[in-house]
Amino acid sequence: MGCNSSLAMVSILQLCLIIGAPAAGPSKMVRLVPAMYVFGDSTLDVGNNNYLPGPNVPRANTPLNGVDFPGGARATGRFSNGYHVADFIAMRLGLKESPPAYLSLAPRPTALLLSALATGVSYASAGAGILDSTNAGNNIPLSKQVRYMESTKAAMEARVGKAAARLLLSRSFFLFSVGSNDISVFAAAPGDVAALYAKLISGYSAAITDLYGMGARKFGIINVGLLGCVPVARALSATGACNDGLNQLSAGFNDKLRSLMAGLAARLPGLDYSLADNYNLSQVTFANPAASGTYSVPLAAFPWEIRMGYVSIDSACCGSGRMGAESDCLPNSTTCADHDRFVFWDRGHPSQRAGELSAAAYFDGAAGFTAPISFDQLARKIFAGPEDLASYS
């Protein structure tokens, strides 16, 4: 499809240049997609929960969160010492960072529209689940996140027309990470596991299918990690061991999610996806933390580099009590000496460094951390021609 007059209205995106962009040089990142839209929980939230009322809403809007945020320490709503995985994925796509939180933009329709067209929007909400009942009233559940996207799409269409909006959405990256909270809530009061999986997969399927109907075609899905190995779970064990039962629940869900995505791709023409294996990446990291967390420190006085790995895979860098897991990261919490050498920033969330390494694994496709293609390959996919638009309803 050529760059016709209907696309001129979205020239702000340089959409035609993005679609035909050459490969990046060694020191320059090209814009791989026109926008990124984010759905999920606290691992991706960039501050939506700051705008939700209520004393029980999980928020990361106080120090020491954001202590390493680029440009100056500030709590941004991210459960991290700085950036998190959504930011690093956005950077790999050629964006500055994760797109802004929907609720920060919603009161300003023009700002919401410009963000939706130029970079994308994040609907992710801490505490959210696939099920509306998960931590109900204290987050934006997945189904509501999708409804917010639907209203955003309507505004986009009103501004640039249906064809241009749908083409933009078809080339954009839809990032998901959700399910952890549903599993954690279930584990606290166990019931029928098969019924849980059926409800979760049904809800996930509905979200993907609805977004597909809006024009989405590229889905980057991060599966559920080793929930039983986060500090708050380990701290419940006298030995600090992982909760194997919680990990088994996560693994079972991931198996169902893998089958779901394969089935949707076979059934929905033009749908492409990359399933990132956070579970396996966590296993590899915990098995060899010194190697998994390596990074380089240039020293002017020496012609070589020092490489340092993780020194902790089980404790929170910011927290209190045993394993740093007896409280959230609060202004009066103690912190570890080197934030980059802890896998976990707080009792349930990865550090900035862990988010960076995760994004790199998902894009590079190393050691089978993505299937059937990497995030990079997914981002670079382009549909064959105008016939692709015929499947939009």
Tab-separated table of C-alpha atoms in Angstrom:
chain	number	residue	atom	x	y	z
A	1	MET	CA	0.000	0.000	0.000
A	2	GLY	CA	1.446	3.362	-0.976
A	3	CYS	CA	1.614	6.548	1.043
A	4	ASN	CA	-1.625	8.048	-0.237
A	5	SER	CA	-3.507	11.125	0.871
A	6	SER	CA	-5.415	9.284	3.597
A	7	LEU	CA	-2.104	8.749	5.398
A	8	ALA	CA	-0.972	12.344	5.017
A	9	MET	CA	-2.962	13.267	8.093
A	10	VAL	CA	-0.675	11.089	10.190
A	11	SER	CA	2.517	12.552	8.783
A	12	ILE	CA	3.540	13.252	12.369
A	13	LEU	CA	4.340	9.567	12.571
A	14	GLN	CA	6.347	9.489	9.364
A	15	LEU	CA	4.451	6.254	8.893
A	16	CYS	CA	5.641	5.573	5.397
A	17	LEU	CA	9.269	6.023	6.437
A	18	ILE	CA	8.786	3.698	9.380
A	19	ILE	CA	7.258	0.993	7.217
A	20	GLY	CA	10.130	1.129	4.765
A	21	ALA	CA	12.921	1.896	7.228
A	22	PRO	CA	16.291	0.284	6.539
A	23	ALA	CA	18.058	-1.882	9.062
A	24	ALA	CA	19.683	-0.036	11.922
A	25	GLY	CA	23.385	0.683	11.885
A	26	PRO	CA	25.543	-0.320	14.809
A	27	SER	CA	25.069	2.987	16.646
A	28	LYS	CA	21.609	4.076	15.520
A	29	MET	CA	18.216	2.648	16.453
A	30	VAL	CA	15.515	3.001	13.818
A	31	ARG	CA	11.811	3.317	14.510
A	32	LEU	CA	10.478	-0.200	13.908
A	33	VAL	CA	6.812	0.513	14.647
A	34	PRO	CA	4.616	3.617	14.680
A	35	ALA	CA	3.387	2.990	18.235
A	36	MET	CA	3.244	0.577	21.170
A	37	TYR	CA	0.131	-0.192	23.215
A	38	VAL	CA	0.629	-1.834	26.601
A	39	PHE	CA	-1.708	-4.103	28.581
A	40	GLY	CA	-1.098	-5.850	31.853
A	41	ASP	CA	-0.109	-5.514	35.489
A	42	SER	CA	2.487	-3.864	37.725
A	43	THR	CA	5.407	-5.201	35.714
A	44	LEU	CA	4.356	-2.809	32.910
A	45	ASP	CA	2.438	-0.057	34.766
A	46	VAL	CA	3.867	3.446	34.254
A	47	GLY	CA	1.530	5.207	36.660
A	48	ASN	CA	-2.086	4.422	35.832
A	49	ASN	CA	-2.725	3.439	39.434
A	50	ASN	CA	-1.633	6.873	40.633
A	51	TYR	CA	-4.947	8.125	39.264
A	52	LEU	CA	-7.174	5.503	40.894
A	53	PRO	CA	-8.923	6.374	44.177
A	54	GLY	CA	-8.858	4.244	47.292
A	55	PRO	CA	-6.444	3.337	50.107
A	56	ASN	CA	-5.853	-0.215	48.858
A	57	VAL	CA	-4.761	0.660	45.317
A	58	PRO	CA	-1.148	-0.507	44.816
A	59	ARG	CA	0.982	2.463	43.841
A	60	ALA	CA	4.691	3.114	43.338
A	61	ASN	CA	4.435	6.894	43.614
A	62	THR	CA	6.803	7.399	46.544
A	63	PRO	CA	10.583	7.258	46.955
A	64	LEU	CA	12.686	5.168	46.878
A	65	ASN	CA	10.980	3.973	43.691
A	66	GLY	CA	12.557	5.747	40.737
A	67	VAL	CA	15.786	6.487	42.590
A	68	ASP	CA	17.753	5.639	39.423
A	69	PHE	CA	15.288	7.063	36.927
A	70	PRO	CA	17.204	8.665	34.032
A	71	GLY	CA	17.302	12.440	34.249
A	72	GLY	CA	16.957	12.479	38.027
A	73	ALA	CA	15.478	10.440	40.818
A	74	ARG	CA	11.679	10.545	40.816
A	75	ALA	CA	8.881	8.117	41.493
A	76	THR	CA	7.008	7.685	38.213
A	77	GLY	CA	4.512	4.987	39.131
A	78	ARG	CA	6.871	2.244	37.971
A	79	PHE	CA	7.578	-0.546	40.456
A	80	SER	CA	11.281	-0.221	39.790
A	81	ASN	CA	14.362	1.739	40.752
A	82	GLY	CA	14.247	3.272	37.264
A	83	TYR	CA	12.923	1.934	33.986
A	84	HIS	CA	11.250	-1.462	33.669
A	85	VAL	CA	10.876	-4.036	30.927
A	86	ALA	CA	8.210	-2.099	28.971
A	87	ASP	CA	10.577	0.861	28.710
A	88	PHE	CA	13.414	-1.256	27.377
A	89	ILE	CA	11.111	-2.979	24.904
A	90	ALA	CA	9.970	0.452	23.725
A	91	MET	CA	13.591	1.539	23.293
A	92	ARG	CA	14.327	-1.536	21.208
A	93	LEU	CA	11.368	-0.556	19.029
A	94	GLY	CA	12.905	2.885	18.510
A	95	LEU	CA	10.779	4.785	21.029
A	96	LYS	CA	12.160	6.921	23.869
A	97	GLU	CA	10.513	4.870	26.633
A	98	SER	CA	7.190	3.217	27.419
A	99	PRO	CA	4.229	5.265	26.222
A	100	PRO	CA	2.469	7.259	28.966
A	101	ALA	CA	-0.295	6.017	31.233
A	102	TYR	CA	-3.814	6.241	29.816
A	103	LEU	CA	-5.274	7.804	32.949
A	104	SER	CA	-2.659	10.568	32.873
A	105	LEU	CA	-3.859	11.472	29.375
A	106	ALA	CA	-7.602	10.818	29.556
A	107	PRO	CA	-8.542	14.232	31.058
A	108	ARG	CA	-6.796	15.867	28.074
A	109	PRO	CA	-8.335	14.399	24.899
A	110	THR	CA	-5.893	16.155	22.581
A	111	ALA	CA	-2.904	14.850	24.523
A	112	LEU	CA	-4.372	11.340	24.489
A	113	LEU	CA	-4.938	11.487	20.743
A	114	LEU	CA	-1.450	12.781	19.999
A	115	SER	CA	0.152	10.109	22.164
A	116	ALA	CA	-1.994	7.366	20.642
A	117	LEU	CA	-0.968	8.413	17.135
A	118	ALA	CA	2.680	9.250	17.741
A	119	THR	CA	3.966	6.761	20.332
A	120	GLY	CA	1.120	4.741	21.856
A	121	VAL	CA	-0.566	4.407	25.237
A	122	SER	CA	-0.077	2.225	28.315
A	123	TYR	CA	-3.195	0.797	29.924
A	124	ALA	CA	-1.314	-1.499	32.338
A	125	SER	CA	-2.363	-1.360	35.973
A	126	ALA	CA	-0.689	-2.740	39.091
A	127	GLY	CA	-2.715	-5.510	40.688
A	128	ALA	CA	-4.696	-6.138	37.501
A	129	GLY	CA	-5.651	-9.584	36.367
A	130	ILE	CA	-7.247	-11.289	33.447
A	131	LEU	CA	-10.296	-11.783	35.638
A	132	ASP	CA	-12.354	-8.774	36.710
A	133	SER	CA	-12.584	-10.317	40.184
A	134	THR	CA	-8.830	-10.262	40.789
A	135	ASN	CA	-8.117	-7.519	43.356
A	136	ALA	CA	-11.441	-6.020	42.292
A	137	GLY	CA	-11.890	-2.285	42.745
A	138	ASN	CA	-8.193	-1.566	43.133
A	139	ASN	CA	-6.963	-1.707	39.533
A	140	ILE	CA	-7.951	-1.556	35.892
A	141	PRO	CA	-8.697	-5.188	34.920
A	142	LEU	CA	-7.672	-6.440	31.497
A	143	SER	CA	-11.193	-6.260	30.097
A	144	LYS	CA	-11.438	-2.577	31.027
A	145	GLN	CA	-7.989	-1.871	29.599
A	146	VAL	CA	-9.246	-3.223	26.281
A	147	ARG	CA	-12.346	-1.024	26.511
A	148	TYR	CA	-10.121	1.992	27.067
A	149	MET	CA	-8.213	1.010	23.937
A	150	GLU	CA	-11.492	0.798	22.055
A	151	SER	CA	-12.385	4.365	23.002
A	152	THR	CA	-8.866	5.486	22.078
A	153	LYS	CA	-9.238	3.861	18.667
A	154	ALA	CA	-12.557	5.666	18.120
A	155	ALA	CA	-10.835	8.992	18.777
A	156	MET	CA	-8.044	8.063	16.386
A	157	GLU	CA	-10.522	7.179	13.660
A	158	ALA	CA	-12.394	10.446	14.168
A	159	ARG	CA	-9.164	12.352	13.618
A	160	VAL	CA	-7.389	10.483	10.814
A	161	GLY	CA	-10.057	8.207	9.333
A	162	LYS	CA	-10.705	4.489	9.696
A	163	ALA	CA	-8.262	3.277	7.053
A	164	ALA	CA	-5.306	5.248	8.398
A	165	ALA	CA	-6.057	4.330	12.026
A	166	ARG	CA	-6.351	0.646	11.219
A	167	LEU	CA	-3.188	0.632	9.169
A	168	LEU	CA	-1.344	2.306	12.042
A	169	LEU	CA	-2.686	-0.253	14.513
A	170	SER	CA	-1.769	-3.138	12.213
A	171	ARG	CA	1.863	-1.991	12.181
A	172	SER	CA	2.007	-1.211	15.915
A	173	PHE	CA	3.271	-3.407	18.746
A	174	PHE	CA	0.773	-4.685	21.335
A	175	LEU	CA	2.591	-5.723	24.514
A	176	PHE	CA	1.015	-7.979	27.146
A	177	SER	CA	2.092	-9.225	30.565
A	178	VAL	CA	-0.763	-10.390	32.766
A	179	GLY	CA	-1.894	-13.428	34.752
A	180	SER	CA	0.441	-13.309	37.745
A	181	ASN	CA	-2.090	-11.654	40.020
A	182	ASP	CA	-4.844	-14.101	39.081
A	183	ILE	CA	-2.596	-17.031	39.951
A	184	SER	CA	-1.400	-15.462	43.200
A	185	VAL	CA	-4.965	-14.752	44.352
A	186	PHE	CA	-6.020	-18.290	43.475
A	187	ALA	CA	-3.045	-19.779	45.335
A	188	ALA	CA	-4.138	-18.004	48.516
A	189	ALA	CA	-7.468	-19.863	48.402
A	190	PRO	CA	-6.993	-22.854	46.066
A	191	GLY	CA	-9.834	-24.456	44.175
A	192	ASP	CA	-10.355	-26.163	40.833
A	193	VAL	CA	-7.157	-25.562	38.843
A	194	ALA	CA	-8.669	-26.666	35.531
A	195	ALA	CA	-11.545	-24.230	36.008
A	196	LEU	CA	-9.086	-21.427	36.799
A	197	TYR	CA	-7.091	-22.059	33.634
A	198	ALA	CA	-10.265	-22.194	31.548
A	199	LYS	CA	-11.424	-18.809	32.850
A	200	LEU	CA	-8.015	-17.222	32.414
A	201	ILE	CA	-7.563	-18.476	28.874
A	202	SER	CA	-11.099	-17.421	27.960
A	203	GLY	CA	-10.412	-13.904	29.220
A	204	TYR	CA	-7.044	-13.714	27.483
A	205	SER	CA	-8.579	-14.947	24.243
A	206	ALA	CA	-11.342	-12.356	24.440
A	207	ALA	CA	-8.816	-9.541	24.906
A	208	ILE	CA	-6.629	-10.615	21.984
A	209	THR	CA	-9.630	-11.236	19.740
A	210	ASP	CA	-11.191	-7.870	20.563
A	211	LEU	CA	-7.947	-6.045	19.817
A	212	TYR	CA	-7.557	-8.006	16.598
A	213	GLY	CA	-11.014	-6.788	15.623
A	214	MET	CA	-9.814	-3.228	16.205
A	215	GLY	CA	-6.931	-3.785	13.777
A	216	ALA	CA	-4.109	-5.078	16.006
A	217	ARG	CA	-1.916	-7.681	14.327
A	218	LYS	CA	1.403	-7.812	16.246
A	219	PHE	CA	1.225	-9.211	19.767
A	220	GLY	CA	4.259	-9.453	22.050
A	221	ILE	CA	3.203	-11.682	24.949
A	222	ILE	CA	5.292	-12.145	28.108
A	223	ASN	CA	4.289	-15.274	29.996
A	224	VAL	CA	4.143	-15.666	33.776
A	225	GLY	CA	7.494	-16.031	35.489
A	226	LEU	CA	8.574	-18.028	38.527
A	227	LEU	CA	6.023	-16.558	40.929
A	228	GLY	CA	7.148	-18.929	43.653
A	229	CYS	CA	10.666	-17.474	43.577
A	230	VAL	CA	9.968	-13.782	44.166
A	231	PRO	CA	11.159	-12.547	47.569
A	232	VAL	CA	7.688	-12.285	49.097
A	233	ALA	CA	7.059	-15.955	48.279
A	234	ARG	CA	10.492	-17.159	49.386
A	235	ALA	CA	10.199	-15.328	52.700
A	236	LEU	CA	7.301	-17.594	53.667
A	237	SER	CA	9.661	-20.558	53.642
A	238	ALA	CA	11.886	-21.226	56.670
A	239	THR	CA	14.755	-21.953	54.291
A	240	GLY	CA	14.027	-19.208	51.772
A	241	ALA	CA	13.188	-21.788	49.121
A	242	CYS	CA	10.909	-21.189	46.159
A	243	ASN	CA	7.238	-22.121	46.428
A	244	ASP	CA	7.080	-25.058	44.019
A	245	GLY	CA	3.299	-25.175	44.041
A	246	LEU	CA	3.047	-21.580	42.866
A	247	ASN	CA	5.622	-22.245	40.163
A	248	GLN	CA	3.665	-25.274	38.982
A	249	LEU	CA	0.517	-23.164	38.704
A	250	SER	CA	2.462	-20.652	36.615
A	251	ALA	CA	3.927	-23.340	34.362
A	252	GLY	CA	0.498	-24.877	33.783
A	253	PHE	CA	-0.957	-21.529	32.799
A	254	ASN	CA	1.958	-20.874	30.440
A	255	ASP	CA	1.284	-24.174	28.678
A	256	LYS	CA	-2.334	-23.120	28.118
A	257	LEU	CA	-1.248	-19.682	26.930
A	258	ARG	CA	1.130	-21.235	24.400
A	259	SER	CA	-1.698	-23.333	22.960
A	260	LEU	CA	-4.039	-20.350	22.927
A	261	MET	CA	-1.713	-18.168	20.880
A	262	ALA	CA	-0.973	-20.931	18.381
A	263	GLY	CA	-4.699	-21.496	17.955
A	264	LEU	CA	-5.508	-17.809	17.525
A	265	ALA	CA	-2.756	-17.392	14.934
A	266	ALA	CA	-4.193	-20.289	12.946
A	267	ARG	CA	-7.729	-18.921	13.162
A	268	LEU	CA	-7.251	-15.158	12.724
A	269	PRO	CA	-5.737	-14.153	9.347
A	270	GLY	CA	-2.685	-11.911	9.638
A	271	LEU	CA	-2.246	-12.283	13.408
A	272	ASP	CA	1.431	-12.568	14.348
A	273	TYR	CA	2.831	-13.046	17.809
A	274	SER	CA	5.967	-13.614	19.813
A	275	LEU	CA	5.627	-15.436	23.124
A	276	ALA	CA	8.393	-14.383	25.518
A	277	ASP	CA	9.367	-17.074	28.005
A	278	ASN	CA	9.835	-15.156	31.240
A	279	TYR	CA	9.543	-18.435	33.148
A	280	ASN	CA	12.499	-20.048	31.376
A	281	LEU	CA	14.548	-16.851	31.474
A	282	SER	CA	14.057	-16.726	35.248
A	283	GLN	CA	15.190	-20.337	35.572
A	284	VAL	CA	18.354	-19.644	33.587
A	285	THR	CA	19.053	-16.492	35.589
A	286	PHE	CA	18.620	-18.203	38.954
A	287	ALA	CA	20.758	-21.162	37.879
A	288	ASN	CA	23.738	-18.941	37.031
A	289	PRO	CA	23.245	-15.418	38.401
A	290	ALA	CA	26.878	-14.384	38.054
A	291	ALA	CA	26.737	-14.968	34.300
A	292	SER	CA	23.139	-13.864	33.725
A	293	GLY	CA	23.604	-10.430	35.217
A	294	THR	CA	26.918	-9.521	33.624
A	295	TYR	CA	27.562	-6.049	32.373
A	296	SER	CA	30.580	-3.977	31.432
A	297	VAL	CA	32.153	-1.089	33.272
A	298	PRO	CA	34.641	0.874	31.130
A	299	LEU	CA	37.714	1.957	33.030
A	300	ALA	CA	39.845	4.752	31.573
A	301	ALA	CA	42.946	3.535	33.372
A	302	PHE	CA	42.756	-0.032	32.041
A	303	PRO	CA	42.406	-1.490	28.535
A	304	TRP	CA	39.822	-4.031	29.637
A	305	GLU	CA	36.391	-4.239	31.181
A	306	ILE	CA	35.185	-5.532	34.518
A	307	ARG	CA	32.161	-7.793	34.232
A	308	MET	CA	29.919	-8.153	37.255
A	309	GLY	CA	26.898	-10.394	37.674
A	310	TYR	CA	24.013	-10.601	40.106
A	311	VAL	CA	24.892	-11.121	43.754
A	312	SER	CA	21.285	-11.715	44.838
A	313	ILE	CA	18.478	-13.638	43.183
A	314	ASP	CA	16.256	-14.097	46.234
A	315	SER	CA	16.076	-10.822	48.173
A	316	ALA	CA	14.648	-7.382	47.518
A	317	CYS	CA	17.067	-4.522	47.069
A	318	CYS	CA	14.531	-2.141	48.625
A	319	GLY	CA	12.422	-3.304	51.557
A	320	SER	CA	12.694	-4.400	55.146
A	321	GLY	CA	12.929	-7.495	57.285
A	322	ARG	CA	13.789	-10.975	56.146
A	323	MET	CA	14.927	-11.038	52.524
A	324	GLY	CA	13.726	-7.436	52.276
A	325	ALA	CA	10.272	-8.901	51.741
A	326	GLU	CA	8.349	-7.837	54.831
A	327	SER	CA	7.256	-4.510	53.375
A	328	ASP	CA	6.977	-2.678	50.099
A	329	CYS	CA	9.723	-0.302	48.962
A	330	LEU	CA	8.987	2.755	51.103
A	331	PRO	CA	10.762	6.064	51.729
A	332	ASN	CA	12.233	4.691	54.965
A	333	SER	CA	13.274	1.322	53.527
A	334	THR	CA	16.841	0.128	53.382
A	335	THR	CA	18.379	-0.488	49.971
A	336	CYS	CA	21.199	-2.650	48.681
A	337	ALA	CA	24.539	-1.065	47.826
A	338	ASP	CA	24.451	-1.845	44.090
A	339	HIS	CA	20.974	-1.789	42.584
A	340	ASP	CA	22.113	-3.410	39.346
A	341	ARG	CA	23.342	-6.538	41.081
A	342	PHE	CA	19.973	-7.574	42.525
A	343	VAL	CA	17.413	-9.353	40.346
A	344	PHE	CA	14.579	-7.883	42.430
A	345	TRP	CA	14.070	-4.238	43.255
A	346	ASP	CA	11.273	-4.806	45.751
A	347	ARG	CA	9.593	-7.894	47.146
A	348	GLY	CA	7.730	-8.657	43.947
A	349	HIS	CA	9.239	-6.737	41.027
A	350	PRO	CA	12.444	-6.896	38.965
A	351	SER	CA	15.164	-4.291	39.135
A	352	GLN	CA	15.859	-1.917	36.268
A	353	ARG	CA	18.815	-4.068	35.238
A	354	ALA	CA	16.685	-7.214	35.183
A	355	GLY	CA	14.151	-5.439	32.986
A	356	GLU	CA	16.873	-4.405	30.578
A	357	LEU	CA	18.273	-7.930	30.308
A	358	SER	CA	14.786	-9.384	29.824
A	359	ALA	CA	14.021	-7.030	26.955
A	360	ALA	CA	17.352	-7.907	25.338
A	361	ALA	CA	16.579	-11.636	25.575
A	362	TYR	CA	13.128	-11.177	24.055
A	363	PHE	CA	14.479	-9.159	21.144
A	364	ASP	CA	17.583	-11.155	20.412
A	365	GLY	CA	15.777	-14.481	20.719
A	366	ALA	CA	18.800	-15.989	22.458
A	367	ALA	CA	18.565	-19.509	23.899
A	368	GLY	CA	14.967	-19.929	22.830
A	369	PHE	CA	13.484	-17.236	25.059
A	370	THR	CA	10.844	-16.397	22.432
A	371	ALA	CA	8.665	-18.443	20.083
A	372	PRO	CA	7.834	-18.792	17.261
A	373	ILE	CA	9.761	-15.587	16.458
A	374	SER	CA	11.565	-12.917	18.476
A	375	PHE	CA	10.158	-9.518	19.405
A	376	ASP	CA	12.536	-7.989	16.852
A	377	GLN	CA	11.239	-10.229	14.065
A	378	LEU	CA	7.659	-9.493	15.079
A	379	ALA	CA	8.226	-5.741	15.027
A	380	ARG	CA	9.751	-5.904	11.550
A	381	LYS	CA	6.890	-7.873	10.004
A	382	ILE	CA	4.967	-6.010	7.320
A	383	PHE	CA	1.752	-7.195	5.746
A	384	ALA	CA	1.746	-8.144	2.096
A	385	GLY	CA	-0.633	-5.536	0.734
A	386	PRO	CA	-4.145	-4.039	0.640
A	387	GLU	CA	-5.771	-7.461	0.953
A	388	ASP	CA	-4.738	-7.505	4.602
A	389	LEU	CA	-7.084	-4.626	5.302
A	390	ALA	CA	-9.989	-6.667	3.964
A	391	SER	CA	-10.034	-8.718	7.159
A	392	TYR	CA	-10.723	-5.638	9.292
A	393	SER	CA	-14.286	-5.347	10.432
